[in-house]
Coordinates of C-alpha atoms and ligand atoms in Angstrom, one line a residue:
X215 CA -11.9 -192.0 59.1
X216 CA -15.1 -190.8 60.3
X217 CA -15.0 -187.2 59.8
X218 CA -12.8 -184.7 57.7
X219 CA -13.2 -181.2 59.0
X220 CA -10.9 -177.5 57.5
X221 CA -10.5 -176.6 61.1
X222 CA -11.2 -179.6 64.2
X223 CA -11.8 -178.1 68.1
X224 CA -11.1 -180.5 70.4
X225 CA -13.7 -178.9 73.9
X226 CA -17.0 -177.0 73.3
X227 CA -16.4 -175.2 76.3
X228 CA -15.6 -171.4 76.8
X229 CA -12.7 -171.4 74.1
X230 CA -14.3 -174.1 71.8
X231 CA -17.9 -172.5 70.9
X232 CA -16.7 -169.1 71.1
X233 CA -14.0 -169.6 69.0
X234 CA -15.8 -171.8 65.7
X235 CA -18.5 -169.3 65.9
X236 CA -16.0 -166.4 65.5
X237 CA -14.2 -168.5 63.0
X238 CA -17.5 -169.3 61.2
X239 CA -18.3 -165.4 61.2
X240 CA -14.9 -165.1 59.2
X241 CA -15.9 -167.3 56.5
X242 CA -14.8 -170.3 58.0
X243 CA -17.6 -173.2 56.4
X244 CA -16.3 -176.7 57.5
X245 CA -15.6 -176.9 61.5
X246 CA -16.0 -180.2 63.9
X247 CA -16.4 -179.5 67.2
X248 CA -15.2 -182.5 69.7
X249 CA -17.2 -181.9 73.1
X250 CA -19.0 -185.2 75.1
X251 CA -20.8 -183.3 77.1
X252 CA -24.6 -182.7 77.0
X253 CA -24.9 -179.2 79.1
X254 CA -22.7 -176.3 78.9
X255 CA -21.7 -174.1 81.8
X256 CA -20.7 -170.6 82.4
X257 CA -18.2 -171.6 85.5
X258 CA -18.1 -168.1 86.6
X259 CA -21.4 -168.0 88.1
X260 CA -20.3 -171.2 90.5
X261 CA -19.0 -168.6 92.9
X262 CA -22.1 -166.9 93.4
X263 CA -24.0 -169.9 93.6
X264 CA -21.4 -170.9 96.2
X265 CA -22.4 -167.9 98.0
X266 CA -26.4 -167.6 97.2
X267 CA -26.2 -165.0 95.0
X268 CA -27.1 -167.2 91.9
X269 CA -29.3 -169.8 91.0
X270 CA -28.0 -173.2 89.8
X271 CA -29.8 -172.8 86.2
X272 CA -28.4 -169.7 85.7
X273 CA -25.2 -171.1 84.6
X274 CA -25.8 -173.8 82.3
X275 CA -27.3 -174.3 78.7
X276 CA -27.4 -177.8 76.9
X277 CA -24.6 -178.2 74.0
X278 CA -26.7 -178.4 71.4
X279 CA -28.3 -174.8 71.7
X280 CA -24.7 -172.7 72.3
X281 CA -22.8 -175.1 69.1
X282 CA -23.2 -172.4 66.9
X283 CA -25.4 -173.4 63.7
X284 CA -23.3 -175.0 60.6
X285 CA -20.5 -176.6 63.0
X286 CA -20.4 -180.5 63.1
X287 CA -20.9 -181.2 67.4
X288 CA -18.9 -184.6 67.4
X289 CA -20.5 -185.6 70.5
X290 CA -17.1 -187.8 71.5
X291 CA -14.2 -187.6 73.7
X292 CA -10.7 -186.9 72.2
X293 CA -8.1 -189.5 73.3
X294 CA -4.7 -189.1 71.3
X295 CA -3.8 -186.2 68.2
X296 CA -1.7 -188.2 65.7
X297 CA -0.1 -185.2 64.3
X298 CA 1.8 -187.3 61.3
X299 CA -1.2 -188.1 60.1
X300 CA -3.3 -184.9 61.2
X301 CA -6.0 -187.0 63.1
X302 CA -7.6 -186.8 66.5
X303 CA -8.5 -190.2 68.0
X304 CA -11.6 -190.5 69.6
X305 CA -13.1 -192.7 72.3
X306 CA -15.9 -194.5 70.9
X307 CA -12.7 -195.7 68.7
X308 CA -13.5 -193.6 65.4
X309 CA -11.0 -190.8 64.0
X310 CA -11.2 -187.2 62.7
X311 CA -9.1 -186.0 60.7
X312 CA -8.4 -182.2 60.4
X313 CA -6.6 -179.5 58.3
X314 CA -6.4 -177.4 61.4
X315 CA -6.5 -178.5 64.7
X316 CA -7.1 -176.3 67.8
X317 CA -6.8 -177.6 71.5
X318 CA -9.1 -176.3 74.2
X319 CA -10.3 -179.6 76.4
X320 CA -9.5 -177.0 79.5
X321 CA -7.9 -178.2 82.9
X322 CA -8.6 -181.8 84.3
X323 CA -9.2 -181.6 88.5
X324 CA -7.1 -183.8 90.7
X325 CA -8.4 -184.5 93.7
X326 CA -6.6 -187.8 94.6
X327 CA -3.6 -185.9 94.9
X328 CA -4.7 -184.8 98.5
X329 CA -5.0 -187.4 100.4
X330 CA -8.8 -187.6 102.0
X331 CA -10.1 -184.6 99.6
X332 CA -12.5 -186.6 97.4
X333 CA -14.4 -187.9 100.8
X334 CA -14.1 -184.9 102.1
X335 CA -16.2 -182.9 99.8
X336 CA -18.6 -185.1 99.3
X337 CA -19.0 -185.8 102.8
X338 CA -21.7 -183.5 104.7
X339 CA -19.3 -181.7 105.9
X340 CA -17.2 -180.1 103.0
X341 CA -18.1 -179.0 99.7
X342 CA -16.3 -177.2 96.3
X343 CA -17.8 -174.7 94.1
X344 CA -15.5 -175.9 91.3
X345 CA -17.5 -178.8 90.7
X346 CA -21.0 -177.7 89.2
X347 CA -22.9 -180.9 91.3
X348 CA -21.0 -179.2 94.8
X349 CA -21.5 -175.8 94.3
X350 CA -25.0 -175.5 95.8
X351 CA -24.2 -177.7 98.4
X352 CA -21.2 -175.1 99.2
X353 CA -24.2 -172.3 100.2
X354 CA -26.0 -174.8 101.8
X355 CA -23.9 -175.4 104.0
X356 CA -22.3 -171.9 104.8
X357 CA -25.8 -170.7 105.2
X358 CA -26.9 -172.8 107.7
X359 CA -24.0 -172.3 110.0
X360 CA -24.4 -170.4 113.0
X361 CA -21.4 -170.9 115.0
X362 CA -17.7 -173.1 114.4
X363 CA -14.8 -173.0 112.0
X364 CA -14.8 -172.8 108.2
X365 CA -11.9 -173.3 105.8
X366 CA -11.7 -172.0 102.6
X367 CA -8.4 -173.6 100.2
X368 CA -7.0 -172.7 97.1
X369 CA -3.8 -175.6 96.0
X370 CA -0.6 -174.1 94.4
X371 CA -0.1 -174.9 90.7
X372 CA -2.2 -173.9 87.5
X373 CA -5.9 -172.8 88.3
X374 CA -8.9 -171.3 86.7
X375 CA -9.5 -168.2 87.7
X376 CA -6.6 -167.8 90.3
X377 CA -9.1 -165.5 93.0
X378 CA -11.9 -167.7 92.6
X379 CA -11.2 -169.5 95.5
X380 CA -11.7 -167.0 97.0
X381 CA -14.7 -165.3 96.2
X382 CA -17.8 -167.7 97.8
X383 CA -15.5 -166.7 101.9
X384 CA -16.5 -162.8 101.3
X385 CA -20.2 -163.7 100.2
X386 CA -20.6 -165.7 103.1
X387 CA -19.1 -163.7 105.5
X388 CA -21.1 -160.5 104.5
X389 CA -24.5 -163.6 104.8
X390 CA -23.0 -164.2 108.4
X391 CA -22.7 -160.3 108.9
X392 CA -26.2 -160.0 107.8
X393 CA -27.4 -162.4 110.2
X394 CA -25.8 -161.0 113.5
X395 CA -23.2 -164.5 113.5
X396 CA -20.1 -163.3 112.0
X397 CA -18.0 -163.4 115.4
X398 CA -19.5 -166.5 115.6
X399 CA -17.6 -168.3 113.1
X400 CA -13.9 -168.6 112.7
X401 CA -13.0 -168.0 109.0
X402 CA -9.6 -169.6 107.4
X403 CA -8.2 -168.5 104.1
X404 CA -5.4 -171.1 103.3
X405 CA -3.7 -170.2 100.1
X406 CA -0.1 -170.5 98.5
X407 CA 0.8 -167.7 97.6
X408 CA 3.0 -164.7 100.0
X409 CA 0.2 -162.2 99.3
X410 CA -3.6 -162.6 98.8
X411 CA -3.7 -161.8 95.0
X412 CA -0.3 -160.0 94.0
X413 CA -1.1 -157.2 92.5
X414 CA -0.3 -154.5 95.4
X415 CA -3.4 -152.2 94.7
X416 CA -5.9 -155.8 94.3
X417 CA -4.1 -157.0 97.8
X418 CA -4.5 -154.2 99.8
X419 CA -8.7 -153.7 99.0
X420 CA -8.4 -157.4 99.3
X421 CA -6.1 -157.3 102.9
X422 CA -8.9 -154.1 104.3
X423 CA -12.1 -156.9 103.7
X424 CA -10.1 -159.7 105.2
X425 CA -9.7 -157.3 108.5
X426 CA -13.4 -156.2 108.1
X427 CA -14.5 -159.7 108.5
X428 CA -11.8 -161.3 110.9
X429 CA -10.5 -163.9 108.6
X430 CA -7.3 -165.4 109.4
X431 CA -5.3 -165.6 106.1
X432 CA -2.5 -168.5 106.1
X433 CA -0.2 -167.4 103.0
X434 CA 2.5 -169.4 101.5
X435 CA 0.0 -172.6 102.5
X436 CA -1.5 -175.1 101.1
X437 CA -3.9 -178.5 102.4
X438 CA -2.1 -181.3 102.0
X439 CA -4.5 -184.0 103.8
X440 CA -7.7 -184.3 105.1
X441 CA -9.5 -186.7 107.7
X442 CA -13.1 -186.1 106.3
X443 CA -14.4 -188.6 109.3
X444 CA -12.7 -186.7 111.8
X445 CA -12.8 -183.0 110.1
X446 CA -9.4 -182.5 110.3
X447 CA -7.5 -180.7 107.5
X448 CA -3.7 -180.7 107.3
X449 CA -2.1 -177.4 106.3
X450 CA 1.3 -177.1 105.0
X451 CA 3.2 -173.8 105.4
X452 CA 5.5 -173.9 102.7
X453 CA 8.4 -171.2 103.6
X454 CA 8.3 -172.9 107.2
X455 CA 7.9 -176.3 106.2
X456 CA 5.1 -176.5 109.3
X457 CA 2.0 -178.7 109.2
X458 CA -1.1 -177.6 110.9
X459 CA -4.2 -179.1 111.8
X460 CA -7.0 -177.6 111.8
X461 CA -10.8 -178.6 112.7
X462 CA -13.3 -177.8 110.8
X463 CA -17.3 -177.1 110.6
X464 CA -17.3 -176.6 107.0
X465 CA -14.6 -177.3 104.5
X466 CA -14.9 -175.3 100.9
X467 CA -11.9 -177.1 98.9
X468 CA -10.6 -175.9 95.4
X469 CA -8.5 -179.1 93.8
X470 CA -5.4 -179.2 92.3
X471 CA -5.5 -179.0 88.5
X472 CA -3.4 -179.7 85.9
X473 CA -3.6 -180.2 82.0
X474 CA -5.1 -183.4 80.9
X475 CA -3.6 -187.1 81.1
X476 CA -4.3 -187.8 77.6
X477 CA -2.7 -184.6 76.2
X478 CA 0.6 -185.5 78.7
X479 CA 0.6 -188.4 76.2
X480 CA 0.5 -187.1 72.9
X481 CA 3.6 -184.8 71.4
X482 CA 1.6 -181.6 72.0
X483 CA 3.2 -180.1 75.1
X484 CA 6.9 -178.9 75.2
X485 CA 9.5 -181.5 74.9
X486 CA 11.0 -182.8 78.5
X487 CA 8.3 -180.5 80.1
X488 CA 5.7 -182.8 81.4
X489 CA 3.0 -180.6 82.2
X490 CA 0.6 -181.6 79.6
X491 CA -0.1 -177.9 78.4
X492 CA 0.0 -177.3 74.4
X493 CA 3.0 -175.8 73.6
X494 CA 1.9 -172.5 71.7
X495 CA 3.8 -169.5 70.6
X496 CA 2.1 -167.6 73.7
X497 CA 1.7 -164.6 71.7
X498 CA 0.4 -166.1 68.2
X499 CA -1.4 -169.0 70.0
X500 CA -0.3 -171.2 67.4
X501 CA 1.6 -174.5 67.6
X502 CA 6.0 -174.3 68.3
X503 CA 6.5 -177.6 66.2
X504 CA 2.9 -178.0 64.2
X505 CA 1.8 -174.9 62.2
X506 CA -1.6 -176.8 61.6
X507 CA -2.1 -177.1 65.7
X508 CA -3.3 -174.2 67.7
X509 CA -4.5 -173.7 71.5
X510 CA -6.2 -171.2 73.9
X511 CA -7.9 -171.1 77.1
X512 CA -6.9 -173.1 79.6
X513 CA -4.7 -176.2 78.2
X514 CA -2.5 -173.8 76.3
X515 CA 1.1 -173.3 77.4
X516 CA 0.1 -169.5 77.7
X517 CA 1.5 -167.4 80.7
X518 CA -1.5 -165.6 81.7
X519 CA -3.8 -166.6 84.6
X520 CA -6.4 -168.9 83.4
X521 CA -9.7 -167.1 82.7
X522 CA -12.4 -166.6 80.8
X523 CA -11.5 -163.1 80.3
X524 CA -8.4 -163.9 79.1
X525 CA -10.7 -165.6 76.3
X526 CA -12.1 -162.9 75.3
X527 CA -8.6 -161.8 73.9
X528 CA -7.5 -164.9 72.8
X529 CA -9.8 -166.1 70.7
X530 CA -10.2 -163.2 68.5
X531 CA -6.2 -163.3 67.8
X532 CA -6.6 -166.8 66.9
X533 CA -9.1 -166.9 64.7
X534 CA -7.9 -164.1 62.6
X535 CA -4.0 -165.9 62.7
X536 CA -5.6 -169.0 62.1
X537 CA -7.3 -167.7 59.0
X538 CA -4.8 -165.8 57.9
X539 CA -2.8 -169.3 58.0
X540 CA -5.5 -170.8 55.4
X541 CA -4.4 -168.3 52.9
X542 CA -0.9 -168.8 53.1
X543 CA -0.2 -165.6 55.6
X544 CA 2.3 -165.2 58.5
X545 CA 0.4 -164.9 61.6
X546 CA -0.1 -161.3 62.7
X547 CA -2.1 -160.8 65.7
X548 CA -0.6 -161.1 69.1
X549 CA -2.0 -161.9 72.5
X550 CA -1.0 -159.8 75.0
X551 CA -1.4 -161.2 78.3
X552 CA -4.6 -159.3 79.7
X553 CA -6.2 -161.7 82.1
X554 CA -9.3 -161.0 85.0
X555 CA -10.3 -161.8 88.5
X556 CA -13.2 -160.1 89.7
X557 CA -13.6 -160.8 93.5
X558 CA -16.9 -160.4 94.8
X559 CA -15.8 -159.2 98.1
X560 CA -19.7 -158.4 99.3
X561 CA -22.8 -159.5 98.4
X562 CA -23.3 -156.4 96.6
X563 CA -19.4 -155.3 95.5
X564 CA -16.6 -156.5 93.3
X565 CA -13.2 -155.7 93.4
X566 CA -11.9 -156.5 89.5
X567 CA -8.3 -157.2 89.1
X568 CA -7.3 -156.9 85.5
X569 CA -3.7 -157.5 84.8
X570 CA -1.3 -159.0 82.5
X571 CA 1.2 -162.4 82.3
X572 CA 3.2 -160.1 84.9
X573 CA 1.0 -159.6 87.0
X574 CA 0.9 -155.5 85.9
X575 CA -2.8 -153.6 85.9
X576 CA -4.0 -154.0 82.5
X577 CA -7.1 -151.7 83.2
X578 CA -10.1 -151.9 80.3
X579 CA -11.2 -148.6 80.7
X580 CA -7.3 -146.6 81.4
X581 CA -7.5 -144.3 84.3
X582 CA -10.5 -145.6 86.0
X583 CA -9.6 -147.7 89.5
X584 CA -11.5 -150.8 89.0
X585 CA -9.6 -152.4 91.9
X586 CA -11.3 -150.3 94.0
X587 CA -14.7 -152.1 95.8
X588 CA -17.1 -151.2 93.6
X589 CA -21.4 -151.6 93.3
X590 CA -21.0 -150.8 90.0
X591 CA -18.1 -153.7 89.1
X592 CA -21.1 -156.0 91.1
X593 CA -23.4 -155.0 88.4
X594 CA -20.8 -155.8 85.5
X595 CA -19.5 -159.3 87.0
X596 CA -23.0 -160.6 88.2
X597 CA -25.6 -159.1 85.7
X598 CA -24.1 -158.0 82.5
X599 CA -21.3 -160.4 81.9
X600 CA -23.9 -163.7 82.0
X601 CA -25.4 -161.9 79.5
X602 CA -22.4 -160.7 77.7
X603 CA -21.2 -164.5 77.4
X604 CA -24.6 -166.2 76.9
X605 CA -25.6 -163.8 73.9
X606 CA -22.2 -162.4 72.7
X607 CA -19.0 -164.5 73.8
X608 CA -21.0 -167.5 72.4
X609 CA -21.6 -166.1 69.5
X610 CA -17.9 -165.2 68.6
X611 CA -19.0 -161.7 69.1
X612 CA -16.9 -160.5 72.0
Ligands
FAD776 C1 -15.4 -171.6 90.1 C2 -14.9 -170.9 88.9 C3 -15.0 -169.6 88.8 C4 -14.5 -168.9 87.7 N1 -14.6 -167.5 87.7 C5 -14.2 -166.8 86.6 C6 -14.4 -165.4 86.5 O1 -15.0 -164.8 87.4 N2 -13.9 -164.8 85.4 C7 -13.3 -165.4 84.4 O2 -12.9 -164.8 83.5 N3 -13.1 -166.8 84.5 C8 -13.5 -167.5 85.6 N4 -13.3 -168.8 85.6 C9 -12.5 -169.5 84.6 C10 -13.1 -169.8 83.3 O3 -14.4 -170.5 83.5 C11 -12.2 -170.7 82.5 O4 -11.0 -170.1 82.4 C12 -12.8 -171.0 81.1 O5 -14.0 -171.7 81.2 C13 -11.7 -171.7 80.3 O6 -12.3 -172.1 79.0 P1 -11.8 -173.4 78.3 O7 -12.7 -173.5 77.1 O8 -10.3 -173.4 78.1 O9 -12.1 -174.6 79.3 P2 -13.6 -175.1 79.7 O10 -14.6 -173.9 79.6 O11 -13.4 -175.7 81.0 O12 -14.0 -176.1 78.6 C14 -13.3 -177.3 78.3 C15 -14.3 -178.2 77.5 O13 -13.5 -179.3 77.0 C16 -14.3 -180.5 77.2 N5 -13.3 -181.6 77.2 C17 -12.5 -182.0 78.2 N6 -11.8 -183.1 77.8 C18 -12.2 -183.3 76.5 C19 -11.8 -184.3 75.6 N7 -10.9 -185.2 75.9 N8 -12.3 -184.3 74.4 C20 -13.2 -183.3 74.0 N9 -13.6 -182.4 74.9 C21 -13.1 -182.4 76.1 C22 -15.0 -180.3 78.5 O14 -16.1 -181.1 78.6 C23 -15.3 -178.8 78.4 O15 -16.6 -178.6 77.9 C24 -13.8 -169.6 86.7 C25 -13.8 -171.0 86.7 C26 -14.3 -171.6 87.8 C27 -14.2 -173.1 87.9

């Protein structure tokens, strides 16, 4: 064994630092934090690099300086939880063994299961602003078109931040507005779902931008294949079972995700389920079968859309269950739900959708219509929360 930690994290990503810091702030002294990456990155701010409205360094910090001071960074990858033996196995071939174990390595992307997807974002033509390395290449692109056809794709299945797909189409459109080239361009919005967003108040701001800018929304859709030599993209109509193909300029493609390989592999996720996620009391957050195993963010079993706002609940209910655990007490706190999308539907407005595991508003501030386009939700999405994440969520402080 090559470490012996109270409380293991397996991901120092949004979940992981956020949640030993808060669990260091309650008195928490011995934590190992399993991340193998170097730089950390505040994904939300890929869409507005996507859509040159942020700069690349904005959204990334090395590891080193967000692992919160006192926590062991086990700079390793976690390849197997023996939960018999309460031991995460590592890659470099060393173990860790833990008193409590929480789960937050986040979504893996699968790009090989779209035929042609891979080469097509990396070709010149076609770009995603999931992928840190693409996402300035996604505004490089947009920007310098002046006339053709541009496809925007969000897959079906689990996915951070649901909307996100969304959000670097309405930046560049308002650019091509801006520039006098809008009509210029033919704009395709290829997404799975029967509605834009599903929340009817979020959908109909959403539907009256979509009409502002001409783009043609295929709902129910998804790509299923690309030709990146010939710049072809095959899209799927689901309800009609119809394949189109479409030409493209520009092709700005969000992959299919799922939970990781290696956690498919362990006993973690529900039994005869297959999907990978860690099967957590989705209100608790902690473990169905393994009271010692707990998970948030985005590779826990959780019904909510995947987000970083959903964090910000999460991982305040599972600290304080998970050190109410230590001393021998029932779990008490609940999650309930609350998720976020904010849209950036201008260069200069937000639409915020804040809603639950139903898809029901959830507003922050009751009363107040933060669906609504908004400079103000701009302000809030672009320049505070950065700062709220870099200086407070990071610090198990929000
Ligand atoms: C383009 C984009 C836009 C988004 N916009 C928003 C937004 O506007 N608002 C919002 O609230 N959310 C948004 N999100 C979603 C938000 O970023 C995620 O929901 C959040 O980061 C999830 O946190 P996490 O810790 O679960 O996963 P991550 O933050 O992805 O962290 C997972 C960590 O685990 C590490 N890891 C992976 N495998 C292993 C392993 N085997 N062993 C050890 N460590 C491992 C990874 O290196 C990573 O550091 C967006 C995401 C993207 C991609």
């Amino acid at each position: 064994m090559s470490h012996h930690h109270d409380v293991v994290i397996i991901g120092g990503g949004n979940a992981g630092v956020s949640l030993a810091a808060r669990l260091g702030r309650y008195g928490v002294k011995n934590i190992g934090l399993i991340e193998p990456k170097d730089h950390h990155l505040y994904q939300p701010l890929f869409s507005h690099i996507a859509g040159g409205r942020a700069q690349v360094k904005e959204a990334v910090r090395s590891q080193s300086s967000v692992t919160p001071k006192g926590v062991d960074w086990i700079k390793d990858r976690a390849m197997g939880v023996d939960t018999k033996a309460n031991t995460v196995l590592l890659e470099s071939g060393a173990a860790v063994g833990y008193e409590h174990l929480v789960l937050c390595p986040g979504l893996q992307y699968r790009w090989d299961d779209v035929p042609g997807l891979a080469e097509a974002v990396n070709s010149p033509y076609g770009a995603s602003h999931y992928e840190f390395e693409l996402a300035s290449k996604s505004w490089s692109l947009l920007s310098s078109l002046r006339s053709g056809t541009v496809v925007f794709t969000m897959p079906s299945g689990p996915i951070k931040c649901g909307g996100a797909s969304q959000k670097p189409m309405y930046l560049a459109c308002d650019y091509w507005r801006e520039q006098g080239v809008l009509d210029k361009i033919r704009v395709v919005m290829v997404q799975p779902y029967p509605t834009v967003f599903g929340i009817p108040d979020v959908d109909r701001e959403l539907e009256r931008k979509i009409a502002e800018y001409g783009i043609e929304l295929r709902t129910n859709s998804e790509l299923v294949a690309v030709d990146a030599a010939g710049r072809m993209a095959s899209i799927r109509n689901n309800v009609t079972n119809t394949t189109e193909e479409l030409g493209y300029d520009v092709l700005n493609a969000v992959p299919p995700q799922s939970a990781p390989d290696w956690l498919k592999a362990t006993d973690l996720p529900a039994p005869g389920q297959g999907d990978g996620f860690v099967d957590v009391d989705t209100e608790t957050l902690r473990h169905k079968r393994y009271p010692n195993v707990w998970s948030l963010g985005d590779a826990a079993a959780t019904t909510n859309s995947k987000s970083g706002g959903a964090l910000r609940k999460q991982t305040k209910v599972l600290a304080k269950n998970l050190v109410a655990a230590r001393k021998g007490l029932a779990p008490t706190m609940k999650y309930n739900g609350y998720s976020v999308c904010p849209f950036t539907v201008s260069r200069h407005t937000v639409v915020f959708a804040e809603f639950d595991h139903n898809y029901e508003p959830k507003p922050t501030i009751p009363k107040v219509p933060t669906w609504k386009e908004s400079r103000f939700s701009w302000w809030v999405d672009r320049s505070m929360f950065p700062q709220v994440y870099w200086h407070l969520i990071l610090k198990g402080r929000a």
